[in-house]
Amino acid sequence: MAPRAGQPGLWGPLLPGLLLVAAALSRPAAPCPFQCYCFGGPKLLLRCASGAELRQPPRDVPPDARNLTIVGANLTVLRAAAFAGGDADGEEAVATSVRLPFLTALRLTHNNIEVLEDGAFDGLPSLAALDLSHNPLRALGSGAFRGLPALRSLQLNHALARGGPALLDALDTALAPLTELRLLGLAGNALSRLPPAALHLPRLEQLDAHLNALTGLDPDELRALERDGGLPGPRLLLADNPLRCGCAARPLLAWLRNATERVPDARRLRCAAPRALLDRPLLDLDEARLRCADGDADSRGEEVEVTGPELEASYVFFGLVLALIGLIFLMVLYLNRRGIQRWMRNLREACRDQMEGYHYRYEQDADPRRAPATSAPAGSRATSPGSGL
């Protein structure tokens, strides 16, 4: 018989034991690190926005964390295996140690990071997105990104401007092992050339190089952007670069017109030199107008590039404007010819009257009869006819 409601059944003695087994098998959730915020859900998200007192990554990050963001800290130096237990005081974790096996996204922006040592991200086998933007990097180990086989996105925007040529050479070496990289952000780094290793990444889909110091791309760089076997090459963002629109820009212009879809901001590419083409869209120019400078100095050589059809057209336009102004002036004179004649007649009469007045005064002043009588000397005596003297 089934037990009635309110009476102990067969599950009564077994229920406490089942609860104990469930409690033993269940693992309590890892606590959130100090000064960090943990957001639960299908993928655990941590955001640590500490101040300058945070000088190394938190060591008590839950092992099941998927996304980790550290903003506004003072990390300065990321030593080897910094996220696998490595210590900022010099203690390094074992190379094979994996503390965060599920971490897929790591954002370390605005953390005053200056040095990335070799193996700084060891122990993060699942990391797919790494953002190091807005850090004043000065030194980069050639193996800084080793041990990241799943990395798909690397953002280094506004992070390389202070390192100089040595940092760019180290970056070129550090990018070589990232064969699975899809997105690379190098915006705002004052780059005068693109890292060769970035152009040869086999699976790269987008290279963000806007807001740099690129004056153009040479033929070798354009060839490196092509893929063998007809595979699509990476998209390239080049806006806000000081492009020099001389003869060296002809290969770039031809490449842009044949692969406009690969440069989403192609319409924003504008010339910074020569002066006559300043701020002109590159795609609106003809290759014949991209002339080479004869002189070595930019100011002298640039003038040679603009002595062509554009300057002649400006002279023709200026002449047409002057001719139009002259025609308008003649039309005004013709329409007011009667008034002008009347004005000229009045002016002539006024001048004649004025001259006649001057002539009359001159005649009056020159008449000797109107000259005043001279006075007698003081010592002489006036005599009359009847004086007898």
Short mmCIF file of the C-alpha atoms (twelve columns), coordinates in Angstrom:
data_MODEL
# 
_entry.id   MODEL 
# 
loop_
_atom_site.group_PDB 
_atom_site.id 
_atom_site.type_symbol 
_atom_site.label_atom_id 
_atom_site.label_alt_id 
_atom_site.label_comp_id 
_atom_site.label_asym_id 
_atom_site.label_seq_id 
_atom_site.Cartn_x 
_atom_site.Cartn_y 
_atom_site.Cartn_z 
_atom_site.pdbx_PDB_model_num 
ATOM 1   C CA . MET A 1   0.000  0.000   0.000   1 
ATOM 2   C CA . ALA A 2   1.144  3.540   -0.747  1 
ATOM 3   C CA . PRO A 3   1.711  5.599   2.348   1 
ATOM 4   C CA . ARG A 4   -0.876 8.196   3.108   1 
ATOM 5   C CA . ALA A 5   -0.098 11.860  3.137   1 
ATOM 6   C CA . GLY A 6   1.430  12.988  6.388   1 
ATOM 7   C CA . GLN A 7   2.785  9.505   7.208   1 
ATOM 8   C CA . PRO A 8   6.502  8.606   6.933   1 
ATOM 9   C CA . GLY A 9   7.164  6.480   3.871   1 
ATOM 10  C CA . LEU A 10  10.102 4.631   2.507   1 
ATOM 11  C CA . TRP A 11  11.984 7.875   1.614   1 
ATOM 12  C CA . GLY A 12  12.024 9.054   5.209   1 
ATOM 13  C CA . PRO A 13  15.167 7.191   6.360   1 
ATOM 14  C CA . LEU A 14  16.964 7.748   3.015   1 
ATOM 15  C CA . LEU A 15  16.475 11.520  2.702   1 
ATOM 16  C CA . PRO A 16  19.179 12.621  5.201   1 
ATOM 17  C CA . GLY A 17  21.726 10.331  3.557   1 
ATOM 18  C CA . LEU A 18  20.942 11.665  0.102   1 
ATOM 19  C CA . LEU A 19  21.379 15.220  1.321   1 
ATOM 20  C CA . LEU A 20  24.784 14.372  2.798   1 
ATOM 21  C CA . VAL A 21  25.947 12.753  -0.434  1 
ATOM 22  C CA . ALA A 22  24.774 15.744  -2.473  1 
ATOM 23  C CA . ALA A 23  26.583 18.127  -0.151  1 
ATOM 24  C CA . ALA A 24  29.781 16.093  -0.396  1 
ATOM 25  C CA . LEU A 25  29.692 15.949  -4.190  1 
ATOM 26  C CA . SER A 26  28.805 19.592  -4.704  1 
ATOM 27  C CA . ARG A 27  31.659 22.085  -4.830  1 
ATOM 28  C CA . PRO A 28  31.080 25.542  -3.348  1 
ATOM 29  C CA . ALA A 29  31.531 28.501  -5.649  1 
ATOM 30  C CA . ALA A 30  34.927 30.145  -5.500  1 
ATOM 31  C CA . PRO A 31  34.924 33.510  -3.735  1 
ATOM 32  C CA . CYS A 32  35.363 36.709  -5.718  1 
ATOM 33  C CA . PRO A 33  38.858 38.246  -5.437  1 
ATOM 34  C CA . PHE A 34  39.363 41.304  -3.273  1 
ATOM 35  C CA . GLN A 35  38.507 44.631  -4.967  1 
ATOM 36  C CA . CYS A 36  36.927 42.820  -7.914  1 
ATOM 37  C CA . TYR A 37  33.358 42.405  -9.072  1 
ATOM 38  C CA . CYS A 38  32.123 38.995  -10.159 1 
ATOM 39  C CA . PHE A 39  29.105 38.618  -12.393 1 
ATOM 40  C CA . GLY A 40  27.627 35.137  -12.493 1 
ATOM 41  C CA . GLY A 41  25.958 33.509  -15.436 1 
ATOM 42  C CA . PRO A 42  26.816 30.968  -18.086 1 
ATOM 43  C CA . LYS A 43  30.317 32.482  -18.200 1 
ATOM 44  C CA . LEU A 44  31.784 34.054  -15.103 1 
ATOM 45  C CA . LEU A 45  32.868 37.666  -15.628 1 
ATOM 46  C CA . LEU A 46  35.322 39.455  -13.337 1 
ATOM 47  C CA . ARG A 47  36.097 43.159  -13.368 1 
ATOM 48  C CA . CYS A 48  38.868 44.486  -11.174 1 
ATOM 49  C CA . ALA A 49  39.054 48.281  -11.141 1 
ATOM 50  C CA . SER A 50  41.571 48.809  -8.390  1 
ATOM 51  C CA . GLY A 51  43.804 51.798  -8.023  1 
ATOM 52  C CA . ALA A 52  47.563 52.133  -7.965  1 
ATOM 53  C CA . GLU A 53  47.837 49.665  -5.062  1 
ATOM 54  C CA . LEU A 54  47.210 46.713  -7.402  1 
ATOM 55  C CA . ARG A 55  50.697 45.942  -8.742  1 
ATOM 56  C CA . GLN A 56  50.176 42.356  -9.916  1 
ATOM 57  C CA . PRO A 57  47.233 40.344  -11.209 1 
ATOM 58  C CA . PRO A 58  45.014 38.954  -8.453  1 
ATOM 59  C CA . ARG A 59  46.067 35.424  -7.509  1 
ATOM 60  C CA . ASP A 60  42.704 34.295  -6.192  1 
ATOM 61  C CA . VAL A 61  40.792 34.463  -9.460  1 
ATOM 62  C CA . PRO A 62  38.253 31.607  -9.606  1 
ATOM 63  C CA . PRO A 63  39.564 28.817  -11.855 1 
ATOM 64  C CA . ASP A 64  36.299 28.721  -13.824 1 
ATOM 65  C CA . ALA A 65  36.527 32.419  -14.839 1 
ATOM 66  C CA . ARG A 66  35.883 33.085  -18.504 1 
ATOM 67  C CA . ASN A 67  36.368 36.865  -18.754 1 
ATOM 68  C CA . LEU A 68  38.781 38.944  -16.701 1 
ATOM 69  C CA . THR A 69  39.050 42.749  -16.871 1 
ATOM 70  C CA . ILE A 70  41.612 44.774  -14.943 1 
ATOM 71  C CA . VAL A 71  41.439 48.543  -15.484 1 
ATOM 72  C CA . GLY A 72  43.204 51.419  -13.756 1 
ATOM 73  C CA . ALA A 73  45.819 49.399  -11.878 1 
ATOM 74  C CA . ASN A 74  49.594 49.924  -11.721 1 
ATOM 75  C CA . LEU A 75  50.876 46.606  -12.984 1 
ATOM 76  C CA . THR A 76  53.982 48.158  -14.637 1 
ATOM 77  C CA . VAL A 77  55.700 44.807  -15.271 1 
ATOM 78  C CA . LEU A 78  54.031 41.552  -16.269 1 
ATOM 79  C CA . ARG A 79  56.502 38.819  -15.420 1 
ATOM 80  C CA . ALA A 80  56.538 35.297  -16.755 1 
ATOM 81  C CA . ALA A 81  53.404 33.294  -15.948 1 
ATOM 82  C CA . ALA A 82  51.850 36.322  -14.260 1 
ATOM 83  C CA . PHE A 83  48.391 34.717  -14.486 1 
ATOM 84  C CA . ALA A 84  49.578 31.229  -13.552 1 
ATOM 85  C CA . GLY A 85  50.869 32.060  -10.109 1 
ATOM 86  C CA . GLY A 86  53.982 34.077  -10.955 1 
ATOM 87  C CA . ASP A 87  54.869 36.744  -8.385  1 
ATOM 88  C CA . ALA A 88  55.860 40.323  -9.020  1 
ATOM 89  C CA . ASP A 89  58.796 39.935  -6.602  1 
ATOM 90  C CA . GLY A 90  60.547 37.470  -8.865  1 
ATOM 91  C CA . GLU A 91  58.946 34.156  -7.960  1 
ATOM 92  C CA . GLU A 92  57.826 32.326  -11.097 1 
ATOM 93  C CA . ALA A 93  55.231 29.644  -11.412 1 
ATOM 94  C CA . VAL A 94  55.920 26.339  -13.014 1 
ATOM 95  C CA . ALA A 95  55.699 26.649  -16.793 1 
ATOM 96  C CA . THR A 96  53.149 23.857  -17.027 1 
ATOM 97  C CA . SER A 97  50.896 25.307  -14.307 1 
ATOM 98  C CA . VAL A 98  47.395 26.147  -15.511 1 
ATOM 99  C CA . ARG A 99  45.297 28.091  -13.045 1 
ATOM 100 C CA . LEU A 100 42.760 29.559  -15.458 1 
ATOM 101 C CA . PRO A 101 42.077 26.869  -18.042 1 
ATOM 102 C CA . PHE A 102 38.757 28.382  -19.186 1 
ATOM 103 C CA . LEU A 103 39.764 32.052  -19.442 1 
ATOM 104 C CA . THR A 104 38.940 33.231  -22.972 1 
ATOM 105 C CA . ALA A 105 39.005 37.050  -22.716 1 
ATOM 106 C CA . LEU A 106 41.560 39.188  -20.871 1 
ATOM 107 C CA . ARG A 107 41.359 42.981  -20.888 1 
ATOM 108 C CA . LEU A 108 44.258 44.919  -19.367 1 
ATOM 109 C CA . THR A 109 43.704 48.504  -20.540 1 
ATOM 110 C CA . HIS A 110 44.943 51.632  -18.721 1 
ATOM 111 C CA . ASN A 111 47.155 49.690  -16.308 1 
ATOM 112 C CA . ASN A 112 50.473 51.531  -16.814 1 
ATOM 113 C CA . ILE A 113 52.088 48.354  -18.159 1 
ATOM 114 C CA . GLU A 114 55.593 49.143  -19.396 1 
ATOM 115 C CA . VAL A 115 57.230 45.720  -19.681 1 
ATOM 116 C CA . LEU A 116 55.963 42.379  -20.972 1 
ATOM 117 C CA . GLU A 117 58.407 39.613  -20.193 1 
ATOM 118 C CA . ASP A 118 58.732 36.363  -22.085 1 
ATOM 119 C CA . GLY A 119 55.893 34.018  -21.224 1 
ATOM 120 C CA . ALA A 120 53.843 36.693  -19.473 1 
ATOM 121 C CA . PHE A 121 50.644 34.881  -20.459 1 
ATOM 122 C CA . ASP A 122 51.753 31.305  -19.878 1 
ATOM 123 C CA . GLY A 123 49.074 29.137  -18.328 1 
ATOM 124 C CA . LEU A 124 46.185 30.555  -20.377 1 
ATOM 125 C CA . PRO A 125 45.627 27.850  -23.001 1 
ATOM 126 C CA . SER A 126 42.065 28.965  -23.880 1 
ATOM 127 C CA . LEU A 127 42.724 32.707  -24.185 1 
ATOM 128 C CA . ALA A 128 41.150 33.981  -27.399 1 
ATOM 129 C CA . ALA A 129 41.023 37.782  -26.893 1 
ATOM 130 C CA . LEU A 130 43.751 39.934  -25.334 1 
ATOM 131 C CA . ASP A 131 43.491 43.725  -25.018 1 
ATOM 132 C CA . LEU A 132 46.585 45.694  -23.959 1 
ATOM 133 C CA . SER A 133 45.492 49.058  -25.327 1 
ATOM 134 C CA . HIS A 134 46.395 52.368  -23.669 1 
ATOM 135 C CA . ASN A 135 49.488 51.113  -21.867 1 
ATOM 136 C CA . PRO A 136 52.886 52.852  -22.219 1 
ATOM 137 C CA . LEU A 137 54.812 49.785  -23.348 1 
ATOM 138 C CA . ARG A 138 58.570 50.300  -23.506 1 
ATOM 139 C CA . ALA A 139 59.914 46.738  -23.600 1 
ATOM 140 C CA . LEU A 140 58.443 43.575  -25.075 1 
ATOM 141 C CA . GLY A 141 59.940 40.125  -24.828 1 
ATOM 142 C CA . SER A 142 60.250 38.205  -28.060 1 
ATOM 143 C CA . GLY A 143 58.279 35.391  -26.420 1 
ATOM 144 C CA . ALA A 144 55.708 37.564  -24.672 1 
ATOM 145 C CA . PHE A 145 52.801 35.900  -26.519 1 
ATOM 146 C CA . ARG A 146 54.058 32.354  -26.489 1 
ATOM 147 C CA . GLY A 147 51.768 29.662  -25.166 1 
ATOM 148 C CA . LEU A 148 48.644 31.261  -26.635 1 
ATOM 149 C CA . PRO A 149 47.573 28.745  -29.269 1 
ATOM 150 C CA . ALA A 150 43.931 29.898  -29.269 1 
ATOM 151 C CA . LEU A 151 44.519 33.655  -29.465 1 
ATOM 152 C CA . ARG A 152 42.230 35.209  -32.098 1 
ATOM 153 C CA . SER A 153 42.237 38.914  -31.198 1 
ATOM 154 C CA . LEU A 154 45.136 41.089  -30.025 1 
ATOM 155 C CA . GLN A 155 44.584 44.802  -29.369 1 
ATOM 156 C CA . LEU A 156 47.656 47.032  -28.964 1 
ATOM 157 C CA . ASN A 157 46.033 50.383  -29.727 1 
ATOM 158 C CA . HIS A 158 47.816 53.423  -28.281 1 
ATOM 159 C CA . ALA A 159 50.421 51.227  -26.624 1 
ATOM 160 C CA . LEU A 160 53.584 51.314  -28.782 1 
ATOM 161 C CA . ALA A 161 54.297 54.999  -29.363 1 
ATOM 162 C CA . ARG A 162 56.874 55.309  -26.558 1 
ATOM 163 C CA . GLY A 163 58.934 52.227  -27.273 1 
ATOM 164 C CA . GLY A 164 60.804 53.378  -30.362 1 
ATOM 165 C CA . PRO A 165 62.248 51.190  -33.134 1 
ATOM 166 C CA . ALA A 166 63.517 48.552  -30.696 1 
ATOM 167 C CA . LEU A 167 59.988 47.875  -29.473 1 
ATOM 168 C CA . LEU A 168 58.706 47.529  -33.047 1 
ATOM 169 C CA . ASP A 169 61.424 44.987  -33.831 1 
ATOM 170 C CA . ALA A 170 60.525 43.008  -30.704 1 
ATOM 171 C CA . LEU A 171 56.843 43.148  -31.660 1 
ATOM 172 C CA . ASP A 172 57.667 41.756  -35.088 1 
ATOM 173 C CA . THR A 173 59.320 38.755  -33.425 1 
ATOM 174 C CA . ALA A 174 56.581 38.315  -30.819 1 
ATOM 175 C CA . LEU A 175 53.792 38.206  -33.434 1 
ATOM 176 C CA . ALA A 176 55.338 35.408  -35.476 1 
ATOM 177 C CA . PRO A 177 54.009 32.470  -33.354 1 
ATOM 178 C CA . LEU A 178 50.386 33.726  -33.415 1 
ATOM 179 C CA . THR A 179 49.317 31.639  -36.384 1 
ATOM 180 C CA . GLU A 180 45.631 31.643  -35.346 1 
ATOM 181 C CA . LEU A 181 45.346 35.408  -34.944 1 
ATOM 182 C CA . ARG A 182 42.357 36.934  -36.736 1 
ATOM 183 C CA . LEU A 183 42.222 40.563  -35.489 1 
ATOM 184 C CA . LEU A 184 45.200 42.817  -34.779 1 
ATOM 185 C CA . GLY A 185 44.766 46.390  -33.519 1 
ATOM 186 C CA . LEU A 186 47.727 48.769  -33.953 1 
ATOM 187 C CA . ALA A 187 45.890 52.114  -34.083 1 
ATOM 188 C CA . GLY A 188 47.381 55.288  -32.642 1 
ATOM 189 C CA . ASN A 189 50.989 54.083  -32.356 1 
ATOM 190 C CA . ALA A 190 52.815 56.544  -34.658 1 
ATOM 191 C CA . LEU A 191 53.945 53.658  -36.852 1 
ATOM 192 C CA . SER A 192 55.911 54.659  -39.949 1 
ATOM 193 C CA . ARG A 193 55.717 51.106  -41.308 1 
ATOM 194 C CA . LEU A 194 53.670 47.984  -40.696 1 
ATOM 195 C CA . PRO A 195 55.305 45.069  -38.840 1 
ATOM 196 C CA . PRO A 196 56.307 42.506  -41.496 1 
ATOM 197 C CA . ALA A 197 55.238 39.606  -39.281 1 
ATOM 198 C CA . ALA A 198 51.718 41.055  -39.082 1 
ATOM 199 C CA . LEU A 199 51.436 41.033  -42.870 1 
ATOM 200 C CA . HIS A 200 52.472 37.358  -43.037 1 
ATOM 201 C CA . LEU A 201 50.082 35.989  -40.410 1 
ATOM 202 C CA . PRO A 202 48.289 33.220  -42.332 1 
ATOM 203 C CA . ARG A 203 44.813 33.617  -40.808 1 
ATOM 204 C CA . LEU A 204 44.706 37.354  -40.178 1 
ATOM 205 C CA . GLU A 205 41.346 38.843  -41.190 1 
ATOM 206 C CA . GLN A 206 41.682 42.498  -40.119 1 
ATOM 207 C CA . LEU A 207 44.610 44.792  -39.397 1 
ATOM 208 C CA . ASP A 208 43.698 48.121  -37.811 1 
ATOM 209 C CA . ALA A 209 46.484 50.611  -38.606 1 
ATOM 210 C CA . HIS A 210 44.570 53.890  -38.628 1 
ATOM 211 C CA . LEU A 211 45.826 57.007  -36.849 1 
ATOM 212 C CA . ASN A 212 49.515 56.279  -37.381 1 
ATOM 213 C CA . ALA A 213 52.390 57.940  -39.267 1 
ATOM 214 C CA . LEU A 214 52.173 55.857  -42.436 1 
ATOM 215 C CA . THR A 215 52.999 57.843  -45.571 1 
ATOM 216 C CA . GLY A 216 52.037 54.935  -47.821 1 
ATOM 217 C CA . LEU A 217 52.570 51.238  -48.518 1 
ATOM 218 C CA . ASP A 218 55.400 50.037  -50.725 1 
ATOM 219 C CA . PRO A 219 54.973 47.220  -53.289 1 
ATOM 220 C CA . ASP A 220 56.505 44.631  -50.938 1 
ATOM 221 C CA . GLU A 221 53.921 45.363  -48.265 1 
ATOM 222 C CA . LEU A 222 51.108 45.201  -50.810 1 
ATOM 223 C CA . ARG A 223 52.334 41.818  -52.061 1 
ATOM 224 C CA . ALA A 224 52.520 40.536  -48.484 1 
ATOM 225 C CA . LEU A 225 48.829 41.359  -48.043 1 
ATOM 226 C CA . GLU A 226 47.898 38.877  -50.759 1 
ATOM 227 C CA . ARG A 227 47.286 35.206  -50.012 1 
ATOM 228 C CA . ASP A 228 48.400 32.220  -52.019 1 
ATOM 229 C CA . GLY A 229 45.822 29.932  -53.543 1 
ATOM 230 C CA . GLY A 230 43.237 32.643  -54.062 1 
ATOM 231 C CA . LEU A 231 42.454 32.951  -50.349 1 
ATOM 232 C CA . PRO A 232 41.047 36.330  -49.250 1 
ATOM 233 C CA . GLY A 233 43.561 38.695  -47.723 1 
ATOM 234 C CA . PRO A 234 43.059 40.678  -44.532 1 
ATOM 235 C CA . ARG A 235 41.038 43.874  -44.325 1 
ATOM 236 C CA . LEU A 236 43.135 46.958  -43.686 1 
ATOM 237 C CA . LEU A 237 42.133 50.173  -41.889 1 
ATOM 238 C CA . LEU A 238 44.331 53.104  -42.952 1 
ATOM 239 C CA . ALA A 239 42.372 56.286  -42.229 1 
ATOM 240 C CA . ASP A 240 44.002 59.288  -40.522 1 
ATOM 241 C CA . ASN A 241 47.506 58.579  -41.846 1 
ATOM 242 C CA . PRO A 242 49.621 61.362  -43.463 1 
ATOM 243 C CA . LEU A 243 49.730 59.862  -46.963 1 
ATOM 244 C CA . ARG A 244 52.240 61.336  -49.408 1 
ATOM 245 C CA . CYS A 245 50.587 61.502  -52.803 1 
ATOM 246 C CA . GLY A 246 53.674 61.323  -55.003 1 
ATOM 247 C CA . CYS A 247 54.755 58.779  -57.571 1 
ATOM 248 C CA . ALA A 248 55.442 56.273  -54.772 1 
ATOM 249 C CA . ALA A 249 51.690 56.196  -54.056 1 
ATOM 250 C CA . ARG A 250 50.803 54.835  -57.495 1 
ATOM 251 C CA . PRO A 251 50.990 51.126  -56.468 1 
ATOM 252 C CA . LEU A 252 48.808 51.850  -53.429 1 
ATOM 253 C CA . LEU A 253 46.241 53.717  -55.535 1 
ATOM 254 C CA . ALA A 254 46.076 50.899  -58.086 1 
ATOM 255 C CA . TRP A 255 45.724 48.321  -55.302 1 
ATOM 256 C CA . LEU A 256 42.943 50.311  -53.625 1 
ATOM 257 C CA . ARG A 257 40.941 50.519  -56.832 1 
ATOM 258 C CA . ASN A 258 41.237 46.771  -57.389 1 
ATOM 259 C CA . ALA A 259 40.480 45.819  -53.759 1 
ATOM 260 C CA . THR A 260 38.329 48.605  -52.340 1 
ATOM 261 C CA . GLU A 261 36.292 46.157  -50.272 1 
ATOM 262 C CA . ARG A 262 39.425 45.204  -48.341 1 
ATOM 263 C CA . VAL A 263 39.896 48.773  -47.111 1 
ATOM 264 C CA . PRO A 264 36.585 49.773  -45.454 1 
ATOM 265 C CA . ASP A 265 37.786 53.338  -44.852 1 
ATOM 266 C CA . ALA A 266 39.256 53.845  -48.332 1 
ATOM 267 C CA . ARG A 267 37.074 56.913  -48.913 1 
ATOM 268 C CA . ARG A 268 38.631 58.538  -45.851 1 
ATOM 269 C CA . LEU A 269 42.201 58.296  -47.142 1 
ATOM 270 C CA . ARG A 270 43.439 61.830  -47.837 1 
ATOM 271 C CA . CYS A 271 46.696 63.352  -48.967 1 
ATOM 272 C CA . ALA A 272 48.958 65.174  -46.530 1 
ATOM 273 C CA . ALA A 273 51.531 66.117  -49.187 1 
ATOM 274 C CA . PRO A 274 52.198 67.855  -51.536 1 
ATOM 275 C CA . ARG A 275 50.566 71.097  -50.498 1 
ATOM 276 C CA . ALA A 276 48.493 71.433  -53.656 1 
ATOM 277 C CA . LEU A 277 46.854 68.062  -52.950 1 
ATOM 278 C CA . LEU A 278 46.419 68.639  -49.238 1 
ATOM 279 C CA . ASP A 279 43.282 66.952  -47.892 1 
ATOM 280 C CA . ARG A 280 42.351 65.625  -51.329 1 
ATOM 281 C CA . PRO A 281 40.814 62.097  -51.346 1 
ATOM 282 C CA . LEU A 282 43.356 59.628  -52.690 1 
ATOM 283 C CA . LEU A 283 40.788 57.677  -54.693 1 
ATOM 284 C CA . ASP A 284 39.765 60.831  -56.589 1 
ATOM 285 C CA . LEU A 285 43.252 61.332  -58.066 1 
ATOM 286 C CA . ASP A 286 44.608 60.067  -61.362 1 
ATOM 287 C CA . GLU A 287 47.854 58.157  -61.377 1 
ATOM 288 C CA . ALA A 288 49.257 60.592  -63.949 1 
ATOM 289 C CA . ARG A 289 49.017 63.401  -61.397 1 
ATOM 290 C CA . LEU A 290 51.079 61.535  -58.808 1 
ATOM 291 C CA . ARG A 291 54.410 62.926  -59.940 1 
ATOM 292 C CA . CYS A 292 57.855 62.443  -58.502 1 
ATOM 293 C CA . ALA A 293 59.691 65.337  -56.906 1 
ATOM 294 C CA . ASP A 294 62.933 66.494  -58.507 1 
ATOM 295 C CA . GLY A 295 64.477 67.951  -55.369 1 
ATOM 296 C CA . ASP A 296 65.360 66.259  -52.131 1 
ATOM 297 C CA . ALA A 297 63.704 68.863  -49.925 1 
ATOM 298 C CA . ASP A 298 60.011 68.430  -49.531 1 
ATOM 299 C CA . SER A 299 59.233 72.096  -50.031 1 
ATOM 300 C CA . ARG A 300 61.092 72.277  -53.341 1 
ATOM 301 C CA . GLY A 301 60.111 68.897  -54.639 1 
ATOM 302 C CA . GLU A 302 56.451 69.282  -53.911 1 
ATOM 303 C CA . GLU A 303 56.175 72.309  -56.159 1 
ATOM 304 C CA . VAL A 304 57.291 70.220  -59.141 1 
ATOM 305 C CA . GLU A 305 54.438 67.826  -58.669 1 
ATOM 306 C CA . VAL A 306 51.747 70.449  -59.107 1 
ATOM 307 C CA . THR A 307 52.944 72.260  -62.269 1 
ATOM 308 C CA . GLY A 308 50.533 70.349  -64.418 1 
ATOM 309 C CA . PRO A 309 46.949 70.488  -65.632 1 
ATOM 310 C CA . GLU A 310 45.631 71.549  -62.242 1 
ATOM 311 C CA . LEU A 311 47.698 74.755  -62.157 1 
ATOM 312 C CA . GLU A 312 46.802 75.556  -65.780 1 
ATOM 313 C CA . ALA A 313 43.131 75.014  -65.032 1 
ATOM 314 C CA . SER A 314 43.361 77.414  -62.101 1 
ATOM 315 C CA . TYR A 315 44.847 80.098  -64.349 1 
ATOM 316 C CA . VAL A 316 42.100 79.585  -66.928 1 
ATOM 317 C CA . PHE A 317 39.439 79.855  -64.253 1 
ATOM 318 C CA . PHE A 318 40.995 83.044  -62.877 1 
ATOM 319 C CA . GLY A 319 41.025 84.562  -66.379 1 
ATOM 320 C CA . LEU A 320 37.390 83.692  -66.916 1 
ATOM 321 C CA . VAL A 321 36.450 85.360  -63.655 1 
ATOM 322 C CA . LEU A 322 38.295 88.538  -64.617 1 
ATOM 323 C CA . ALA A 323 36.628 88.560  -68.053 1 
ATOM 324 C CA . LEU A 324 33.213 88.202  -66.440 1 
ATOM 325 C CA . ILE A 325 33.907 91.097  -64.087 1 
ATOM 326 C CA . GLY A 326 35.005 93.277  -67.021 1 
ATOM 327 C CA . LEU A 327 31.900 92.389  -69.021 1 
ATOM 328 C CA . ILE A 328 29.656 93.326  -66.107 1 
ATOM 329 C CA . PHE A 329 31.479 96.642  -65.749 1 
ATOM 330 C CA . LEU A 330 30.982 97.455  -69.441 1 
ATOM 331 C CA . MET A 331 27.295 96.583  -69.236 1 
ATOM 332 C CA . VAL A 332 26.883 98.939  -66.287 1 
ATOM 333 C CA . LEU A 333 28.558 101.731 -68.251 1 
ATOM 334 C CA . TYR A 334 26.345 101.134 -71.267 1 
ATOM 335 C CA . LEU A 335 23.116 101.091 -69.284 1 
ATOM 336 C CA . ASN A 336 24.030 104.361 -67.558 1 
ATOM 337 C CA . ARG A 337 25.490 106.184 -70.582 1 
ATOM 338 C CA . ARG A 338 22.961 109.070 -70.466 1 
ATOM 339 C CA . GLY A 339 23.502 109.681 -66.815 1 
ATOM 340 C CA . ILE A 340 27.255 109.507 -67.314 1 
ATOM 341 C CA . GLN A 341 27.060 112.052 -70.170 1 
ATOM 342 C CA . ARG A 342 24.983 114.415 -68.024 1 
ATOM 343 C CA . TRP A 343 27.415 114.020 -65.168 1 
ATOM 344 C CA . MET A 344 30.379 114.747 -67.458 1 
ATOM 345 C CA . ARG A 345 28.625 117.871 -68.843 1 
ATOM 346 C CA . ASN A 346 27.888 119.198 -65.383 1 
ATOM 347 C CA . LEU A 347 31.441 118.544 -64.339 1 
ATOM 348 C CA . ARG A 348 32.789 120.362 -67.411 1 
ATOM 349 C CA . GLU A 349 30.577 123.391 -66.763 1 
ATOM 350 C CA . ALA A 350 31.562 123.499 -63.144 1 
ATOM 351 C CA . CYS A 351 35.210 123.414 -64.113 1 
ATOM 352 C CA . ARG A 352 34.668 126.203 -66.704 1 
ATOM 353 C CA . ASP A 353 32.932 128.424 -64.164 1 
ATOM 354 C CA . GLN A 354 35.710 127.859 -61.726 1 
ATOM 355 C CA . MET A 355 38.374 128.700 -64.273 1 
ATOM 356 C CA . GLU A 356 36.503 131.871 -65.352 1 
ATOM 357 C CA . GLY A 357 36.420 133.030 -61.740 1 
ATOM 358 C CA . TYR A 358 40.156 132.480 -61.435 1 
ATOM 359 C CA . HIS A 359 40.755 134.384 -64.724 1 
ATOM 360 C CA . TYR A 360 38.650 137.365 -63.597 1 
ATOM 361 C CA . ARG A 361 40.538 137.691 -60.346 1 
ATOM 362 C CA . TYR A 362 43.825 137.524 -62.191 1 
ATOM 363 C CA . GLU A 363 42.796 140.380 -64.532 1 
ATOM 364 C CA . GLN A 364 41.665 142.525 -61.629 1 
ATOM 365 C CA . ASP A 365 44.895 142.016 -59.773 1 
ATOM 366 C CA . ALA A 366 46.992 142.773 -62.899 1 
ATOM 367 C CA . ASP A 367 45.240 146.192 -63.797 1 
ATOM 368 C CA . PRO A 368 47.764 149.075 -63.040 1 
ATOM 369 C CA . ARG A 369 44.984 151.633 -62.521 1 
ATOM 370 C CA . ARG A 370 43.883 149.747 -59.451 1 
ATOM 371 C CA . ALA A 371 47.374 149.954 -57.964 1 
ATOM 372 C CA . PRO A 372 47.489 151.964 -54.636 1 
ATOM 373 C CA . ALA A 373 49.209 155.539 -54.670 1 
ATOM 374 C CA . THR A 374 52.708 155.778 -53.203 1 
ATOM 375 C CA . SER A 375 53.098 158.035 -50.092 1 
ATOM 376 C CA . ALA A 376 55.490 161.157 -50.040 1 
ATOM 377 C CA . PRO A 377 58.750 161.041 -48.122 1 
ATOM 378 C CA . ALA A 378 58.632 162.131 -44.528 1 
ATOM 379 C CA . GLY A 379 61.194 165.026 -44.918 1 
ATOM 380 C CA . SER A 380 59.557 166.703 -47.931 1 
ATOM 381 C CA . ARG A 381 56.983 169.546 -47.679 1 
ATOM 382 C CA . ALA A 382 53.916 169.696 -49.794 1 
ATOM 383 C CA . THR A 383 53.767 172.789 -52.041 1 
ATOM 384 C CA . SER A 384 50.910 174.380 -53.837 1 
ATOM 385 C CA . PRO A 385 50.898 176.466 -57.024 1 
ATOM 386 C CA . GLY A 386 50.124 179.638 -55.104 1 
ATOM 387 C CA . SER A 387 52.772 179.367 -52.461 1 
ATOM 388 C CA . GLY A 388 55.339 181.443 -54.428 1 
ATOM 389 C CA . LEU A 389 58.155 179.124 -53.449 1 
# 
